[in-house]
Tab-separated table of C-alpha atoms in Angstrom:
chain	number	residue	atom	x	y	z
A	1	MET	CA	0.000	0.000	0.000
A	2	ALA	CA	1.498	3.328	-1.086
A	3	GLU	CA	2.109	6.137	1.349
A	4	THR	CA	0.373	9.381	0.521
A	5	PRO	CA	1.586	13.000	0.696
A	6	VAL	CA	-1.011	15.618	1.569
A	7	ALA	CA	-0.790	17.066	-1.947
A	8	ALA	CA	-1.995	13.748	-3.373
A	9	LEU	CA	-5.142	13.639	-1.215
A	10	GLU	CA	-8.560	14.368	-2.651
A	11	GLU	CA	-9.752	17.945	-2.288
A	12	ARG	CA	-12.157	17.143	0.566
A	13	SER	CA	-9.408	15.353	2.489
A	14	ARG	CA	-6.968	18.234	1.965
A	15	LYS	CA	-9.570	20.633	3.333
A	16	LEU	CA	-10.093	18.398	6.352
A	17	VAL	CA	-6.341	18.456	7.006
A	18	GLU	CA	-6.273	22.255	6.825
A	19	ASN	CA	-9.230	22.505	9.180
A	20	ALA	CA	-7.674	19.990	11.571
A	21	GLN	CA	-4.425	21.962	11.715
A	22	ALA	CA	-6.365	25.109	12.576
A	23	ALA	CA	-8.467	23.214	15.118
A	24	LEU	CA	-5.330	21.920	16.848
A	25	GLU	CA	-4.102	25.479	17.299
A	26	ARG	CA	-7.470	26.392	18.847
A	27	GLY	CA	-7.426	23.329	21.090
A	28	ASN	CA	-10.455	21.689	19.462
A	29	LEU	CA	-9.042	18.195	19.861
A	30	ASP	CA	-12.260	16.297	19.165
A	31	TYR	CA	-12.504	17.830	15.707
A	32	VAL	CA	-8.841	17.093	14.984
A	33	LEU	CA	-9.299	13.431	15.879
A	34	GLU	CA	-12.498	13.082	13.858
A	35	ALA	CA	-11.007	14.759	10.786
A	36	CYS	CA	-7.781	12.776	10.943
A	37	ALA	CA	-9.638	9.499	11.379
A	38	GLU	CA	-11.704	10.248	8.280
A	39	VAL	CA	-8.652	11.074	6.168
A	40	LEU	CA	-6.671	8.066	7.389
A	41	GLU	CA	-9.540	5.734	6.584
A	42	SER	CA	-8.989	6.365	2.882
A	43	ALA	CA	-5.278	7.271	3.057
A	44	PRO	CA	-3.743	5.295	5.969
A	45	GLY	CA	-0.246	6.062	4.729
A	46	CYS	CA	-0.508	9.831	5.059
A	47	VAL	CA	2.168	10.378	7.705
A	48	VAL	CA	1.529	14.126	7.998
A	49	VAL	CA	-2.047	13.404	9.077
A	50	ARG	CA	-0.892	10.630	11.396
A	51	ARG	CA	1.480	13.058	13.124
A	52	LEU	CA	-1.324	15.594	13.439
A	53	GLN	CA	-3.554	12.915	14.944
A	54	ARG	CA	-0.846	11.923	17.427
A	55	ALA	CA	-0.346	15.510	18.552
A	56	ALA	CA	-4.058	15.716	19.388
A	57	GLN	CA	-4.017	12.298	21.089
A	58	LEU	CA	-1.113	13.241	23.331
A	59	ARG	CA	-2.644	16.582	24.226
A	60	GLN	CA	-5.936	14.880	25.000
A	61	LEU	CA	-4.118	12.325	27.169
A	62	ARG	CA	-2.656	15.126	29.269
A	63	ASN	CA	-6.195	16.305	29.961
A	64	LYS	CA	-7.359	12.841	31.026
A	65	ASN	CA	-6.573	10.414	33.822
A	66	ARG	CA	-3.450	8.714	32.437
A	67	LEU	CA	-3.945	5.574	34.533
A	68	LEU	CA	-7.515	5.090	33.302
A	69	SER	CA	-6.359	5.584	29.717
A	70	LYS	CA	-3.733	2.869	30.111
A	71	VAL	CA	-6.229	0.463	31.670
A	72	ALA	CA	-8.693	1.127	28.850
A	73	GLY	CA	-5.933	0.618	26.312
A	74	TRP	CA	-4.918	-2.730	27.742
A	75	TRP	CA	-8.515	-3.927	27.997
A	76	GLY	CA	-9.178	-3.108	24.358
A	77	ALA	CA	-5.907	-4.732	23.314
A	78	LEU	CA	-6.369	-8.075	25.055
A	79	PRO	CA	-7.455	-9.986	21.913
A	80	TRP	CA	-4.299	-8.906	20.075
A	81	VAL	CA	-1.996	-9.562	23.034
A	82	ILE	CA	-3.406	-12.986	23.897
A	83	TRP	CA	-3.752	-14.392	20.383
A	84	LYS	CA	-0.601	-12.743	18.996
A	85	ARG	CA	-2.065	-12.281	15.553
A	86	PRO	CA	0.231	-11.603	12.580
A	87	ALA	CA	1.403	-8.004	12.449
A	88	ALA	CA	-0.573	-7.182	9.298
A	89	GLU	CA	-3.805	-8.216	11.035
A	90	ASN	CA	-2.956	-6.030	14.027
A	91	TRP	CA	-3.269	-2.738	12.121
A	92	ASN	CA	-6.809	-1.829	13.182
A	93	GLY	CA	-6.316	-3.181	16.676
A	94	ALA	CA	-3.153	-1.152	17.133
A	95	GLU	CA	-4.889	2.026	15.984
A	96	ARG	CA	-7.751	1.495	18.445
A	97	TRP	CA	-5.281	0.791	21.219
A	98	ILE	CA	-3.263	3.916	20.433
A	99	ALA	CA	-6.452	5.984	20.414
A	100	ARG	CA	-7.020	4.909	24.017
A	101	ASP	CA	-3.375	5.184	25.081
A	102	PRO	CA	-1.014	6.921	22.613
A	103	THR	CA	1.951	6.142	24.890
A	104	SER	CA	1.553	2.362	24.642
A	105	VAL	CA	4.875	0.962	23.461
A	106	MET	CA	3.313	-2.363	22.509
A	107	ALA	CA	0.573	-0.752	20.418
A	108	LEU	CA	2.977	1.580	18.632
A	109	THR	CA	5.325	-1.341	17.958
A	110	LEU	CA	2.453	-3.358	16.492
A	111	LEU	CA	1.599	-0.435	14.228
A	112	GLY	CA	5.201	-0.142	13.069
A	113	GLU	CA	5.509	-3.851	12.333
A	114	ALA	CA	2.195	-3.882	10.499
A	115	ALA	CA	3.248	-0.844	8.465
A	116	LEU	CA	6.395	-2.623	7.302
A	117	GLU	CA	4.392	-5.680	6.277
A	118	ARG	CA	2.013	-3.453	4.332
A	119	GLY	CA	4.891	-1.759	2.502
A	120	MET	CA	4.566	1.549	4.370
A	121	PRO	CA	8.066	2.249	5.761
A	122	GLU	CA	7.454	5.963	6.400
A	123	THR	CA	4.559	5.040	8.665
A	124	ALA	CA	6.834	2.503	10.367
A	125	VAL	CA	9.402	5.244	11.000
A	126	PHE	CA	6.625	7.355	12.524
A	127	ALA	CA	5.527	4.509	14.831
A	128	PHE	CA	9.020	3.560	16.004
A	129	GLN	CA	9.892	7.230	16.556
A	130	ALA	CA	6.802	7.478	18.752
A	131	VAL	CA	8.099	4.536	20.781
A	132	GLN	CA	11.434	6.311	21.103
A	133	GLU	CA	9.657	9.344	22.554
A	134	VAL	CA	8.308	7.095	25.308
A	135	GLU	CA	11.377	4.867	25.794
A	136	PRO	CA	14.445	6.649	24.336
A	137	GLU	CA	16.893	3.860	25.211
A	138	ASN	CA	14.760	0.891	24.099
A	139	ALA	CA	17.414	-1.037	22.130
A	140	LYS	CA	14.983	-3.324	20.328
A	141	ASN	CA	12.991	-0.327	19.127
A	142	LEU	CA	16.101	1.556	18.017
A	143	VAL	CA	17.076	-1.412	15.858
A	144	ALA	CA	13.547	-1.546	14.438
A	145	LEU	CA	13.655	2.192	13.778
A	146	GLY	CA	17.008	1.785	12.058
A	147	GLY	CA	15.555	-0.907	9.841
A	148	ALA	CA	12.645	1.353	8.939
A	149	TRP	CA	15.061	4.171	8.101
A	150	LEU	CA	16.896	1.791	5.784
A	151	ALA	CA	13.593	0.902	4.138
A	152	VAL	CA	13.040	4.570	3.238
A	153	GLY	CA	16.613	4.880	1.995
A	154	ASN	CA	18.100	6.845	4.892
A	155	ALA	CA	21.244	4.931	5.832
A	156	ALA	CA	22.632	7.832	7.892
A	157	GLU	CA	19.724	7.702	10.350
A	158	ALA	CA	19.973	3.906	10.477
A	159	LEU	CA	23.647	4.237	11.446
A	160	ARG	CA	22.748	6.683	14.206
A	161	CYS	CA	20.294	4.163	15.625
A	162	ALA	CA	22.885	1.371	15.516
A	163	ASN	CA	25.555	3.566	17.109
A	164	ARG	CA	23.207	4.544	19.908
A	165	VAL	CA	22.539	0.925	20.812
A	166	LEU	CA	26.160	-0.184	20.465
A	167	ALA	CA	27.384	2.676	22.641
A	168	ALA	CA	25.481	1.114	25.530
A	169	GLN	CA	25.532	-2.531	24.435
A	170	PRO	CA	28.593	-3.197	22.234
A	171	MET	CA	27.758	-6.902	21.832
A	172	ASP	CA	24.155	-6.446	20.712
A	173	GLY	CA	23.932	-8.745	17.683
A	174	ALA	CA	20.913	-7.060	16.087
A	175	ALA	CA	22.552	-3.644	16.352
A	176	GLN	CA	25.801	-5.010	14.914
A	177	GLU	CA	23.914	-6.402	11.918
A	178	LEU	CA	22.093	-3.097	11.474
A	179	MET	CA	25.445	-1.326	11.561
A	180	ARG	CA	26.848	-3.683	8.915
A	181	VAL	CA	23.914	-3.333	6.526
A	182	ALA	CA	23.582	0.411	7.060
A	183	SER	CA	27.322	0.931	6.510
A	184	ILE	CA	27.128	-0.889	3.186
A	185	ALA	CA	24.086	1.160	2.167
A	186	GLN	CA	25.864	4.386	3.152
A	187	THR	CA	28.972	3.404	1.204
A	188	VAL	CA	26.892	2.666	-1.880
A	189	ALA	CA	25.074	5.999	-1.524
A	190	ASP	CA	28.267	8.009	-0.958
A	191	GLY	CA	30.251	6.291	-3.683
A	192	ARG	CA	27.369	5.921	-6.153
A	193	TRP	CA	28.492	2.328	-6.770
A	194	GLU	CA	25.172	1.454	-8.325
A	195	GLU	CA	25.621	3.965	-11.144
A	196	PRO	CA	26.963	2.569	-14.450
A	197	THR	CA	30.618	3.537	-14.714
A	198	THR	CA	34.017	1.992	-15.257
A	199	PHE	CA	35.964	0.102	-12.604
A	200	ARG	CA	38.755	2.701	-12.752
A	201	GLU	CA	36.256	5.517	-12.118
A	202	LYS	CA	34.786	3.629	-9.160
A	203	LEU	CA	38.224	3.263	-7.621
A	204	ARG	CA	38.760	7.017	-7.977
């Protein structure tokens, strides 16, 4: 499933995004959430809208009882936690869970994994970055984030993720592998080794 820039949305959806941005500035969080949900229903890969939705969710969470939100999130997530469905089937469940508790690491991770399976790496980056906001030193998430960065072609960010993990855990195998793959990707990007040219020119 392709990811969608705001410019590629239908006119009605673009207007909803504009209205939601204005509503967020006014503090009308209910409208923001309703508008974003409508846009994401037809364009789930629109990361700009997903970020707008998250901003409203987090602000709304601050106005609520955080403990009750977490309890509600866990209760709604039980079917996905107990049955451990494949990541692609967890998409809707993860979104509902995040709506109840936008700080849930498990829900955000499920969304990121599902996004990768659906061919939406930018959405995966968004989800794993959201996890990082909650747990900055979560090594498993940093590796996942690095993998998502690689999927969107950003080897430099993937290397930063690997370095961050290895600085604290030098023997982390997943981070070492991320470092290896990201280093190769960075070398290819810097040296343009994929471009047709002569061997002598490549050496130069």
